[in-house]
Tab-separated table of C-alpha atoms in Angstrom:
chain	number	residue	atom	x	y	z
A	1	GLU	CA	152.607	47.366	81.558
A	2	ASP	CA	154.466	46.696	78.070
A	3	GLY	CA	155.787	50.204	77.673
A	4	ARG	CA	153.103	50.778	75.111
A	5	TRP	CA	150.062	53.429	75.478
A	6	ARG	CA	146.846	51.464	75.492
A	7	GLU	CA	145.005	51.260	72.517
A	8	ASP	CA	142.039	53.294	74.115
A	9	PHE	CA	144.160	56.053	75.243
A	10	ARG	CA	143.811	59.330	73.141
A	11	GLY	CA	142.979	62.580	74.163
A	12	SER	CA	139.913	64.872	72.789
A	13	ASP	CA	139.762	67.574	70.154
A	14	GLU	CA	137.586	69.614	72.763
A	15	PHE	CA	140.748	70.260	74.900
A	16	LEU	CA	144.184	71.705	74.499
A	17	TYR	CA	146.797	70.120	76.815
A	18	TYR	CA	149.881	70.608	79.164
A	19	ALA	CA	152.622	68.523	80.023
A	20	HIS	CA	155.632	68.672	82.568
A	21	ILE	CA	158.553	67.162	83.018
A	22	ASP	CA	160.657	66.935	86.301
A	23	GLY	CA	163.682	65.140	84.683
A	24	ALA	CA	166.039	62.563	86.452
A	25	LEU	CA	169.024	60.496	84.810
A	26	SER	CA	169.867	58.154	87.437
A	27	GLY	CA	169.201	56.781	90.988
A	28	ASP	CA	166.000	59.394	90.943
A	29	ALA	CA	162.713	58.821	89.729
A	30	ALA	CA	161.382	60.782	86.801
A	31	GLY	CA	158.294	62.498	86.645
A	32	LEU	CA	155.756	62.833	83.950
A	33	CYS	CA	151.887	64.725	84.110
A	34	VAL	CA	150.073	65.845	81.325
A	35	GLY	CA	146.571	67.116	82.020
A	36	HIS	CA	143.417	69.857	80.915
A	37	TYR	CA	141.351	71.968	81.720
A	38	GLU	CA	137.825	71.089	81.478
A	39	ASN	CA	134.555	72.575	83.615
A	40	GLY	CA	136.317	74.389	86.024
A	41	LYS	CA	138.627	71.394	86.960
A	42	VAL	CA	141.869	70.340	86.224
A	43	VAL	CA	142.362	66.691	84.846
A	44	PHE	CA	145.234	64.755	84.958
A	45	ASP	CA	145.237	62.368	81.889
A	46	LEU	CA	148.426	61.212	82.388
A	47	LEU	CA	150.556	60.308	85.554
A	48	LEU	CA	153.976	58.661	85.072
A	49	GLU	CA	156.867	57.941	87.262
A	50	LEU	CA	160.059	56.434	85.681
A	51	ARG	CA	162.761	55.215	86.816
A	52	ALA	CA	166.349	54.111	85.329
A	53	PRO	CA	167.168	50.708	84.943
A	54	LYS	CA	170.065	49.765	87.602
A	55	GLY	CA	173.307	51.117	86.515
A	56	GLY	CA	171.635	52.783	83.721
A	57	GLU	CA	170.574	56.020	82.507
A	58	LEU	CA	167.200	57.491	81.736
A	59	ARG	CA	166.940	59.317	78.033
A	60	LEU	CA	165.590	62.930	78.582
A	61	ALA	CA	165.064	63.077	74.850
A	62	GLY	CA	163.069	60.271	75.484
A	63	PHE	CA	160.105	62.110	77.414
A	64	VAL	CA	159.711	64.649	74.671
A	65	GLU	CA	159.397	61.665	71.751
A	66	ARG	CA	156.744	60.565	74.299
A	67	ILE	CA	155.327	63.756	74.667
A	68	ALA	CA	155.319	64.225	71.043
A	69	GLU	CA	154.004	60.852	70.533
A	70	LEU	CA	150.751	61.689	72.483
A	71	ARG	CA	150.369	65.003	70.288
A	72	ASP	CA	150.874	63.046	67.308
A	73	ALA	CA	149.693	59.534	67.220
A	74	ARG	CA	146.986	59.936	70.435
A	75	ASN	CA	145.311	62.930	69.330
A	76	PHE	CA	146.493	65.121	72.744
A	77	SER	CA	146.800	68.731	71.392
A	78	ILE	CA	149.794	69.374	73.570
A	79	VAL	CA	150.330	72.771	73.214
A	80	HIS	CA	153.244	73.352	76.049
A	81	CYS	CA	155.844	71.533	77.444
A	82	SER	CA	157.095	72.475	80.839
A	83	ASN	CA	160.245	71.156	82.638
A	84	ASP	CA	162.260	71.415	85.653
A	85	GLY	CA	165.502	73.602	85.813
A	86	TRP	CA	167.527	70.251	86.269
A	87	GLU	CA	168.915	69.760	82.204
A	88	GLY	CA	165.744	72.432	81.516
A	89	TYR	CA	167.146	74.666	78.573
A	90	SER	CA	168.089	71.437	76.137
A	91	THR	CA	165.056	69.610	76.931
A	92	ARG	CA	162.555	73.169	76.115
A	93	GLN	CA	164.798	73.560	73.314
A	94	ALA	CA	164.017	69.878	71.992
A	95	VAL	CA	160.279	70.783	72.913
A	96	GLU	CA	160.132	73.869	71.014
A	97	ALA	CA	161.949	71.880	68.107
A	98	LYS	CA	158.863	69.586	68.048
A	99	GLY	CA	156.409	72.727	67.817
A	100	MET	CA	155.165	72.908	71.329
A	101	SER	CA	155.462	76.367	73.437
A	102	GLY	CA	158.400	74.859	75.701
A	103	GLU	CA	159.259	76.706	79.858
A	104	VAL	CA	162.023	75.828	82.224
A	105	PHE	CA	159.924	76.113	85.443
A	106	SER	CA	161.146	74.650	88.775
A	107	VAL	CA	158.077	73.924	91.796
A	108	ASP	CA	161.427	73.187	94.210
A	109	LYS	CA	162.104	77.122	94.058
A	110	GLN	CA	158.641	78.316	95.722
A	111	ARG	CA	155.640	77.333	97.331
A	112	GLU	CA	152.736	78.371	94.733
A	113	SER	CA	152.376	75.466	92.582
A	114	TYR	CA	152.285	73.113	95.773
A	115	ASP	CA	149.893	75.821	97.302
A	116	CYS	CA	147.765	75.602	94.048
A	117	TRP	CA	147.567	72.360	93.866
A	118	LEU	CA	146.517	71.858	97.483
A	119	ASP	CA	143.896	74.392	97.092
A	120	LEU	CA	142.197	72.835	93.948
A	121	HIS	CA	142.486	69.207	95.742
A	122	ASN	CA	140.692	70.749	98.565
A	123	ARG	CA	138.082	72.300	96.797
A	124	GLY	CA	137.452	68.979	94.699
A	125	LEU	CA	138.682	70.825	91.532
A	126	LEU	CA	141.577	67.921	90.788
A	127	VAL	CA	140.387	64.826	88.555
A	128	TYR	CA	142.993	62.066	88.893
A	129	TYR	CA	143.212	58.238	88.584
A	130	SER	CA	143.979	55.992	90.735
A	131	TYR	CA	148.277	55.828	90.697
A	132	GLU	CA	150.157	54.261	93.179
A	133	PRO	CA	153.412	56.344	92.621
A	134	TYR	CA	151.390	59.759	92.756
A	135	PHE	CA	149.745	58.475	96.222
A	136	SER	CA	153.418	57.283	97.642
A	137	ASN	CA	154.533	60.707	96.780
A	138	CYS	CA	151.925	62.715	98.402
A	139	ALA	CA	152.742	60.325	101.270
A	140	ASP	CA	156.226	61.501	101.298
A	141	LEU	CA	156.007	65.165	100.843
A	142	GLN	CA	156.512	67.527	104.208
A	143	ASP	CA	156.436	71.619	104.611
A	144	MET	CA	160.075	72.913	104.962
A	145	GLY	CA	158.496	76.470	105.307
A	146	LYS	CA	159.732	77.987	102.213
A	147	LYS	CA	158.992	75.316	99.724
A	148	ILE	CA	157.926	71.506	99.857
A	149	ASP	CA	160.276	68.675	99.699
A	150	HIS	CA	159.865	65.340	100.288
A	151	LYS	CA	160.891	62.994	103.486
A	152	PRO	CA	164.449	61.177	103.765
A	153	LYS	CA	164.613	58.592	100.839
A	154	GLY	CA	161.380	59.499	99.666
A	155	ALA	CA	160.095	61.170	96.307
A	156	LYS	CA	158.079	63.715	94.819
A	157	ASP	CA	158.682	63.714	91.123
A	158	VAL	CA	155.551	62.721	89.902
A	159	VAL	CA	153.556	64.970	92.665
A	160	ASP	CA	156.137	67.677	91.145
A	161	SER	CA	155.326	67.395	87.412
A	162	ALA	CA	151.322	67.284	88.776
A	163	CYS	CA	151.685	70.324	90.360
A	164	ALA	CA	153.508	72.185	87.699
A	165	VAL	CA	150.552	70.913	85.122
A	166	ALA	CA	147.988	72.022	87.662
A	167	HIS	CA	149.133	75.754	88.363
A	168	LYS	CA	149.760	76.526	84.503
A	169	LEU	CA	146.593	75.206	83.598
A	170	TRP	CA	144.754	77.016	86.674
A	171	GLN	CA	146.799	80.234	85.914
A	172	LYS	CA	145.561	80.132	81.975
A	173	TYR	CA	142.096	78.605	81.817
A	174	GLY	CA	141.169	78.640	85.799
A	175	ASN	CA	138.567	80.916	87.391
A	176	ARG	CA	141.137	83.597	87.780
A	177	ARG	CA	141.166	83.078	91.572
A	178	SER	CA	144.476	82.526	93.228
A	179	PHE	CA	145.166	79.369	95.604
A	180	SER	CA	144.384	82.215	98.689
A	181	GLY	CA	141.095	83.066	96.877
A	182	GLU	CA	142.170	86.873	95.726
A	183	ILE	CA	140.595	87.838	92.387
A	184	LEU	CA	143.838	87.859	89.956
């Protein structure tokens, strides 16, 4: 609540963590998700929505600093951090400068990440905690055919981040089945 991590919020040496930043500058929310793969499931350790102060801007570099803080001071072995295409290349460079693998990866241009996330959810293979912005983002989703978007005046930034993390973790560590059940 006061902008600091809870004292008991710590990672585990057992896992490698992935993060995704769905950035925003002003007028829109930004989303951040950090997760890991455990016992056949994707676990979301952090779901976070951030909004710029009225009339102000979010510092995108601040996201990378917070992720590095989780890695360095909170025992989250974050090995990969992707971010959407908006301001993606400079953010990727900042991530790589902190010693993590970086990637520009957008869930907006294709359905595969959302389809993977939904399939994992439907099969009970996502673990997450109660977080109102995540749930309201889910309620704002609408299927546009070739992609998933949000309703007018809705948001999906936290879910975009969650979808990216789920998709990347499932590709890397999952049971090697696609969201449609085909063996990869």
